Amino acid sequence: TNALPWANATSDEDLFATKEKIMTESDKFFRSVGNGCQPVEQAFRAFFEEVRSMKYSQAPDYVKLRTLAEKMDDDIRLVAQNNPRGTVRRTTTRHGKKRTSAPTPQVQSKAQIIEVDDSDEDEQDEFHSAENDEEDDFYSCTEGGEDMEWDSSSPNTDRQQADSKPKAKNKVGIKVVVTKGPDEGLSFLLMNRESLVLGSSNLPHDRKLDKQHVQLTLQATKRVKKVIVKDLKSSSGTTLNGTTIGKGKEQTAFLSTTIGMGESTLSLVPLLPTELDVPASSPEEDLLAGSNERTSAR
């Protein structure tokens, strides 16, 4: 049998250095990730090198990471547009049914409290929509496939109608919890593609806050929940993990990020499945209910 390249490593440091050299210098690794698309391969290589250059002692440059990630998405969409067969997804059906082609359905965005331009997020959700199917779907930017459905001539008409029904989209949201400060214990509900403005109007005991201090916008996919934190030109400023956001500027936060404003510290907490099963109500009512409740810890 052929020995692995790092089989003769004498220490963990030697083993990691060998693996890093293989991943960094091997074009085969990036070609496999890019699936043969050179623009995607180059974009991923740039993202990979930026991540590898991070240091534990310094906060990551989230703006640059977001720019590189968006460039990968742009390159994937551009390749797909230049290759019409790449604009549809491929599905392998079972039971030997006859196969036909159909375009991928559009993904509709949810209602928002504050209107947010989330066209890029809709495109990303549409690109990853194949993950939501029960079948083994995949998306290729170089070799497009066909979207397979049950043929209308199939005798199993009931099965066809059942499979053609749209699947309910899971609700996605987080809680914004005041973990430190005069209003400690207050929590606010923030659903996907909604925006929440925080300040002295809903944290009344923090005298260092402006009336409208910061705006939080949740942009979540199936795997990643990120919050766009925008300072509304506040007088005392806003921080992410201790790093100040410029006045009127915005940065990206994740569930592990702490937000500082005035005398208060906020944490982003995932919702439990039971907390998503709430009675139907308007977004405004949901926020009002969340802003008037204190946790038992208070």
PDB file of N, CA and C in Angstrom, residues 64-132:
ATOM      1  N   LYS A  64     -13.673  41.939   5.043  1.00  0.00           N
ATOM      2  CA  LYS A  64     -12.917  41.334   3.948  1.00  0.00           C
ATOM      3  C   LYS A  64     -13.384  39.915   3.675  1.00  0.00           C
ATOM      4  N   LEU A  65     -13.638  39.146   4.755  1.00  0.00           N
ATOM      5  CA  LEU A  65     -14.134  37.776   4.576  1.00  0.00           C
ATOM      6  C   LEU A  65     -15.475  37.772   3.855  1.00  0.00           C
ATOM      7  N   ARG A  66     -16.347  38.696   4.233  1.00  0.00           N
ATOM      8  CA  ARG A  66     -17.650  38.766   3.570  1.00  0.00           C
ATOM      9  C   ARG A  66     -17.486  39.121   2.093  1.00  0.00           C
ATOM     10  N   THR A  67     -16.570  40.066   1.788  1.00  0.00           N
ATOM     11  CA  THR A  67     -16.330  40.450   0.395  1.00  0.00           C
ATOM     12  C   THR A  67     -15.833  39.261  -0.422  1.00  0.00           C
ATOM     13  N   LEU A  68     -14.891  38.485   0.141  1.00  0.00           N
ATOM     14  CA  LEU A  68     -14.359  37.321  -0.575  1.00  0.00           C
ATOM     15  C   LEU A  68     -15.432  36.250  -0.767  1.00  0.00           C
ATOM     16  N   ALA A  69     -16.267  36.035   0.269  1.00  0.00           N
ATOM     17  CA  ALA A  69     -17.332  35.040   0.148  1.00  0.00           C
ATOM     18  C   ALA A  69     -18.361  35.454  -0.894  1.00  0.00           C
ATOM     19  N   GLU A  70     -18.702  36.749  -0.930  1.00  0.00           N
ATOM     20  CA  GLU A  70     -19.656  37.228  -1.932  1.00  0.00           C
ATOM     21  C   GLU A  70     -19.071  37.104  -3.332  1.00  0.00           C
ATOM     22  N   LYS A  71     -17.751  37.279  -3.460  1.00  0.00           N
ATOM     23  CA  LYS A  71     -17.126  37.136  -4.781  1.00  0.00           C
ATOM     24  C   LYS A  71     -17.233  35.693  -5.268  1.00  0.00           C
ATOM     25  N   MET A  72     -17.090  34.725  -4.339  1.00  0.00           N
ATOM     26  CA  MET A  72     -17.263  33.324  -4.737  1.00  0.00           C
ATOM     27  C   MET A  72     -18.667  33.088  -5.272  1.00  0.00           C
ATOM     28  N   ASP A  73     -19.667  33.630  -4.582  1.00  0.00           N
ATOM     29  CA  ASP A  73     -21.045  33.472  -5.040  1.00  0.00           C
ATOM     30  C   ASP A  73     -21.249  34.132  -6.401  1.00  0.00           C
ATOM     31  N   ASP A  74     -20.673  35.347  -6.564  1.00  0.00           N
ATOM     32  CA  ASP A  74     -20.807  36.044  -7.837  1.00  0.00           C
ATOM     33  C   ASP A  74     -20.177  35.233  -8.973  1.00  0.00           C
ATOM     34  N   ASP A  75     -18.996  34.654  -8.713  1.00  0.00           N
ATOM     35  CA  ASP A  75     -18.326  33.860  -9.752  1.00  0.00           C
ATOM     36  C   ASP A  75     -19.146  32.616 -10.098  1.00  0.00           C
ATOM     37  N   ILE A  76     -19.735  31.979  -9.086  1.00  0.00           N
ATOM     38  CA  ILE A  76     -20.559  30.794  -9.340  1.00  0.00           C
ATOM     39  C   ILE A  76     -21.774  31.154 -10.193  1.00  0.00           C
ATOM     40  N   ARG A  77     -22.431  32.279  -9.842  1.00  0.00           N
ATOM     41  CA  ARG A  77     -23.599  32.688 -10.625  1.00  0.00           C
ATOM     42  C   ARG A  77     -23.207  33.076 -12.053  1.00  0.00           C
ATOM     43  N   LEU A  78     -22.050  33.736 -12.200  1.00  0.00           N
ATOM     44  CA  LEU A  78     -21.608  34.145 -13.531  1.00  0.00           C
ATOM     45  C   LEU A  78     -21.344  32.932 -14.413  1.00  0.00           C
ATOM     46  N   VAL A  79     -20.671  31.917 -13.861  1.00  0.00           N
ATOM     47  CA  VAL A  79     -20.408  30.693 -14.622  1.00  0.00           C
ATOM     48  C   VAL A  79     -21.721  30.015 -14.990  1.00  0.00           C
ATOM     49  N   ALA A  80     -22.665  30.002 -14.047  1.00  0.00           N
ATOM     50  CA  ALA A  80     -23.956  29.370 -14.320  1.00  0.00           C
ATOM     51  C   ALA A  80     -24.711  30.095 -15.418  1.00  0.00           C
ATOM     52  N   GLN A  81     -24.631  31.447 -15.452  1.00  0.00           N
ATOM     53  CA  GLN A  81     -25.305  32.212 -16.494  1.00  0.00           C
ATOM     54  C   GLN A  81     -24.699  31.956 -17.865  1.00  0.00           C
ATOM     55  N   ASN A  82     -23.388  31.774 -17.916  1.00  0.00           N
ATOM     56  CA  ASN A  82     -22.729  31.514 -19.194  1.00  0.00           C
ATOM     57  C   ASN A  82     -22.927  30.091 -19.685  1.00  0.00           C
ATOM     58  N   ASN A  83     -23.409  29.224 -18.788  1.00  0.00           N
ATOM     59  CA  ASN A  83     -23.664  27.832 -19.153  1.00  0.00           C
ATOM     60  C   ASN A  83     -25.123  27.526 -18.839  1.00  0.00           C
ATOM     61  N   PRO A  84     -26.039  27.657 -19.822  1.00  0.00           N
ATOM     62  CA  PRO A  84     -27.471  27.480 -19.542  1.00  0.00           C
ATOM     63  C   PRO A  84     -27.784  26.176 -18.854  1.00  0.00           C
ATOM     64  N   ARG A  85     -27.072  25.102 -19.165  1.00  0.00           N
ATOM     65  CA  ARG A  85     -27.354  23.812 -18.534  1.00  0.00           C
ATOM     66  C   ARG A  85     -26.995  23.820 -17.061  1.00  0.00           C
ATOM     67  N   GLY A  86     -26.151  24.795 -16.649  1.00  0.00           N
ATOM     68  CA  GLY A  86     -25.769  24.877 -15.257  1.00  0.00           C
ATOM     69  C   GLY A  86     -26.763  25.621 -14.384  1.00  0.00           C
ATOM     70  N   THR A  87     -27.826  26.185 -14.998  1.00  0.00           N
ATOM     71  CA  THR A  87     -28.791  26.954 -14.232  1.00  0.00           C
ATOM     72  C   THR A  87     -29.878  26.091 -13.642  1.00  0.00           C
ATOM     73  N   VAL A  88     -29.876  24.805 -13.917  1.00  0.00           N
ATOM     74  CA  VAL A  88     -30.847  23.906 -13.294  1.00  0.00           C
ATOM     75  C   VAL A  88     -30.097  22.894 -12.469  1.00  0.00           C
ATOM     76  N   ARG A  89     -30.778  22.311 -11.488  1.00  0.00           N
ATOM     77  CA  ARG A  89     -30.138  21.334 -10.625  1.00  0.00           C
ATOM     78  C   ARG A  89     -30.468  19.934 -11.085  1.00  0.00           C
ATOM     79  N   ARG A  90     -29.677  18.972 -10.681  1.00  0.00           N
ATOM     80  CA  ARG A  90     -29.867  17.591 -11.101  1.00  0.00           C
ATOM     81  C   ARG A  90     -30.395  16.777  -9.932  1.00  0.00           C
ATOM     82  N   THR A  91     -31.444  16.020 -10.194  1.00  0.00           N
ATOM     83  CA  THR A  91     -32.048  15.166  -9.171  1.00  0.00           C
ATOM     84  C   THR A  91     -32.128  13.751  -9.711  1.00  0.00           C
ATOM     85  N   THR A  92     -31.709  12.794  -8.899  1.00  0.00           N
ATOM     86  CA  THR A  92     -31.820  11.392  -9.274  1.00  0.00           C
ATOM     87  C   THR A  92     -33.084  10.824  -8.663  1.00  0.00           C
ATOM     88  N   THR A  93     -34.034  10.433  -9.507  1.00  0.00           N
ATOM     89  CA  THR A  93     -35.293   9.903  -9.010  1.00  0.00           C
ATOM     90  C   THR A  93     -35.176   8.407  -8.784  1.00  0.00           C
ATOM     91  N   ARG A  94     -36.170   7.844  -8.097  1.00  0.00           N
ATOM     92  CA  ARG A  94     -36.162   6.435  -7.780  1.00  0.00           C
ATOM     93  C   ARG A  94     -37.345   5.739  -8.432  1.00  0.00           C
ATOM     94  N   HIS A  95     -37.393   4.428  -8.269  1.00  0.00           N
ATOM     95  CA  HIS A  95     -38.495   3.592  -8.744  1.00  0.00           C
ATOM     96  C   HIS A  95     -38.602   3.538 -10.274  1.00  0.00           C
ATOM     97  N   GLY A  96     -37.581   4.013 -10.985  1.00  0.00           N
ATOM     98  CA  GLY A  96     -37.562   3.880 -12.436  1.00  0.00           C
ATOM     99  C   GLY A  96     -38.635   4.664 -13.145  1.00  0.00           C
ATOM    100  N   LYS A  97     -39.075   5.809 -12.590  1.00  0.00           N
ATOM    101  CA  LYS A  97     -40.110   6.610 -13.231  1.00  0.00           C
ATOM    102  C   LYS A  97     -39.527   7.374 -14.403  1.00  0.00           C
ATOM    103  N   LYS A  98     -40.423   7.764 -15.341  1.00  0.00           N
ATOM    104  CA  LYS A  98     -40.002   8.540 -16.483  1.00  0.00           C
ATOM    105  C   LYS A  98     -39.591   9.926 -16.023  1.00  0.00           C
ATOM    106  N   ARG A  99     -38.567  10.524 -16.627  1.00  0.00           N
ATOM    107  CA  ARG A  99     -37.988  11.772 -16.151  1.00  0.00           C
ATOM    108  C   ARG A  99     -38.260  12.903 -17.129  1.00  0.00           C
ATOM    109  N   THR A 100     -38.568  14.065 -16.592  1.00  0.00           N
ATOM    110  CA  THR A 100     -38.782  15.255 -17.390  1.00  0.00           C
ATOM    111  C   THR A 100     -38.010  16.399 -16.770  1.00  0.00           C
ATOM    112  N   SER A 101     -37.927  17.536 -17.470  1.00  0.00           N
ATOM    113  CA  SER A 101     -37.162  18.676 -16.997  1.00  0.00           C
ATOM    114  C   SER A 101     -38.090  19.796 -16.577  1.00  0.00           C
ATOM    115  N   ALA A 102     -37.664  20.537 -15.567  1.00  0.00           N
ATOM    116  CA  ALA A 102     -38.425  21.696 -15.108  1.00  0.00           C
ATOM    117  C   ALA A 102     -37.455  22.660 -14.456  1.00  0.00           C
ATOM    118  N   PRO A 103     -37.678  23.993 -14.584  1.00  0.00           N
ATOM    119  CA  PRO A 103     -36.763  24.963 -13.975  1.00  0.00           C
ATOM    120  C   PRO A 103     -36.873  24.949 -12.473  1.00  0.00           C
ATOM    121  N   THR A 104     -35.798  25.386 -11.802  1.00  0.00           N
ATOM    122  CA  THR A 104     -35.791  25.472 -10.347  1.00  0.00           C
ATOM    123  C   THR A 104     -36.725  26.590  -9.901  1.00  0.00           C
ATOM    124  N   PRO A 105     -37.645  26.350  -8.946  1.00  0.00           N
ATOM    125  CA  PRO A 105     -38.578  27.394  -8.516  1.00  0.00           C
ATOM    126  C   PRO A 105     -37.854  28.513  -7.797  1.00  0.00           C
ATOM    127  N   GLN A 106     -38.430  29.723  -7.882  1.00  0.00           N
ATOM    128  CA  GLN A 106     -37.860  30.871  -7.209  1.00  0.00           C
ATOM    129  C   GLN A 106     -38.168  30.807  -5.722  1.00  0.00           C
ATOM    130  N   VAL A 107     -37.258  31.344  -4.914  1.00  0.00           N
ATOM    131  CA  VAL A 107     -37.448  31.396  -3.470  1.00  0.00           C
ATOM    132  C   VAL A 107     -37.961  32.782  -3.111  1.00  0.00           C
ATOM    133  N   GLN A 108     -39.076  32.858  -2.380  1.00  0.00           N
ATOM    134  CA  GLN A 108     -39.646  34.133  -2.010  1.00  0.00           C
ATOM    135  C   GLN A 108     -39.180  34.516  -0.618  1.00  0.00           C
ATOM    136  N   SER A 109     -38.879  35.800  -0.443  1.00  0.00           N
ATOM    137  CA  SER A 109     -38.419  36.277   0.855  1.00  0.00           C
ATOM    138  C   SER A 109     -39.594  36.509   1.784  1.00  0.00           C
ATOM    139  N   LYS A 110     -39.313  36.467   3.099  1.00  0.00           N
ATOM    140  CA  LYS A 110     -40.349  36.677   4.101  1.00  0.00           C
ATOM    141  C   LYS A 110     -40.588  38.163   4.318  1.00  0.00           C
ATOM    142  N   ALA A 111     -41.705  38.486   4.965  1.00  0.00           N
ATOM    143  CA  ALA A 111     -42.016  39.861   5.298  1.00  0.00           C
ATOM    144  C   ALA A 111     -41.027  40.379   6.332  1.00  0.00           C
ATOM    145  N   GLN A 112     -40.797  41.687   6.301  1.00  0.00           N
ATOM    146  CA  GLN A 112     -39.813  42.277   7.188  1.00  0.00           C
ATOM    147  C   GLN A 112     -40.467  43.359   8.030  1.00  0.00           C
ATOM    148  N   ILE A 113     -39.861  43.623   9.187  1.00  0.00           N
ATOM    149  CA  ILE A 113     -40.302  44.750   9.999  1.00  0.00           C
ATOM    150  C   ILE A 113     -39.795  46.046   9.392  1.00  0.00           C
ATOM    151  N   ILE A 114     -38.518  46.092   9.088  1.00  0.00           N
ATOM    152  CA  ILE A 114     -37.915  47.210   8.386  1.00  0.00           C
ATOM    153  C   ILE A 114     -37.429  46.683   7.053  1.00  0.00           C
ATOM    154  N   GLU A 115     -37.788  47.349   5.982  1.00  0.00           N
ATOM    155  CA  GLU A 115     -37.453  46.828   4.653  1.00  0.00           C
ATOM    156  C   GLU A 115     -35.951  46.800   4.481  1.00  0.00           C
ATOM    157  N   VAL A 116     -35.441  45.655   4.108  1.00  0.00           N
ATOM    158  CA  VAL A 116     -34.004  45.451   3.943  1.00  0.00           C
ATOM    159  C   VAL A 116     -33.758  44.920   2.548  1.00  0.00           C
ATOM    160  N   ASP A 117     -32.716  45.441   1.891  1.00  0.00           N
ATOM    161  CA  ASP A 117     -32.349  44.954   0.569  1.00  0.00           C
ATOM    162  C   ASP A 117     -31.610  43.646   0.727  1.00  0.00           C
ATOM    163  N   ASP A 118     -32.312  42.515   0.533  1.00  0.00           N
ATOM    164  CA  ASP A 118     -31.698  41.208   0.739  1.00  0.00           C
ATOM    165  C   ASP A 118     -31.699  40.386  -0.532  1.00  0.00           C
ATOM    166  N   SER A 119     -31.537  41.083  -1.687  1.00  0.00           N
ATOM    167  CA  SER A 119     -31.541  40.357  -2.955  1.00  0.00           C
ATOM    168  C   SER A 119     -30.401  39.371  -3.034  1.00  0.00           C
ATOM    169  N   ASP A 120     -29.218  39.759  -2.468  1.00  0.00           N
ATOM    170  CA  ASP A 120     -28.084  38.828  -2.500  1.00  0.00           C
ATOM    171  C   ASP A 120     -28.375  37.588  -1.686  1.00  0.00           C
ATOM    172  N   GLU A 121     -29.053  37.762  -0.538  1.00  0.00           N
ATOM    173  CA  GLU A 121     -29.350  36.621   0.300  1.00  0.00           C
ATOM    174  C   GLU A 121     -30.349  35.688  -0.367  1.00  0.00           C
ATOM    175  N   ASP A 122     -31.325  36.275  -1.122  1.00  0.00           N
ATOM    176  CA  ASP A 122     -32.280  35.423  -1.826  1.00  0.00           C
ATOM    177  C   ASP A 122     -31.579  34.554  -2.846  1.00  0.00           C
ATOM    178  N   GLU A 123     -30.577  35.163  -3.535  1.00  0.00           N
ATOM    179  CA  GLU A 123     -29.862  34.372  -4.533  1.00  0.00           C
ATOM    180  C   GLU A 123     -29.061  33.271  -3.876  1.00  0.00           C
ATOM    181  N   GLN A 124     -28.485  33.561  -2.694  1.00  0.00           N
ATOM    182  CA  GLN A 124     -27.720  32.527  -2.005  1.00  0.00           C
ATOM    183  C   GLN A 124     -28.630  31.411  -1.539  1.00  0.00           C
ATOM    184  N   ASP A 125     -29.845  31.779  -1.025  1.00  0.00           N
ATOM    185  CA  ASP A 125     -30.774  30.745  -0.582  1.00  0.00           C
ATOM    186  C   ASP A 125     -31.225  29.900  -1.751  1.00  0.00           C
ATOM    187  N   GLU A 126     -31.405  30.544  -2.946  1.00  0.00           N
ATOM    188  CA  GLU A 126     -31.826  29.775  -4.098  1.00  0.00           C
ATOM    189  C   GLU A 126     -30.722  28.832  -4.556  1.00  0.00           C
ATOM    190  N   PHE A 127     -29.458  29.306  -4.444  1.00  0.00           N
ATOM    191  CA  PHE A 127     -28.345  28.454  -4.843  1.00  0.00           C
ATOM    192  C   PHE A 127     -28.241  27.227  -3.954  1.00  0.00           C
ATOM    193  N   HIS A 128     -28.539  27.381  -2.656  1.00  0.00           N
ATOM    194  CA  HIS A 128     -28.435  26.265  -1.722  1.00  0.00           C
ATOM    195  C   HIS A 128     -29.753  25.533  -1.527  1.00  0.00           C
ATOM    196  N   SER A 129     -30.786  25.874  -2.324  1.00  0.00           N
ATOM    197  CA  SER A 129     -32.096  25.274  -2.088  1.00  0.00           C
ATOM    198  C   SER A 129     -32.103  23.773  -2.327  1.00  0.00           C
ATOM    199  N   ALA A 130     -31.124  23.246  -3.061  1.00  0.00           N
ATOM    200  CA  ALA A 130     -31.099  21.801  -3.322  1.00  0.00           C
ATOM    201  C   ALA A 130     -30.902  20.994  -2.054  1.00  0.00           C
ATOM    202  N   GLU A 131     -30.359  21.615  -0.993  1.00  0.00           N
ATOM    203  CA  GLU A 131     -30.105  20.877   0.242  1.00  0.00           C
ATOM    204  C   GLU A 131     -31.396  20.517   0.963  1.00  0.00           C
ATOM    205  N   ASN A 132     -32.511  21.190   0.606  1.00  0.00           N
ATOM    206  CA  ASN A 132     -33.752  20.968   1.324  1.00  0.00           C
ATOM    207  C   ASN A 132     -34.549  19.791   0.794  1.00  0.00           C
TER     208      ASN A 132
END
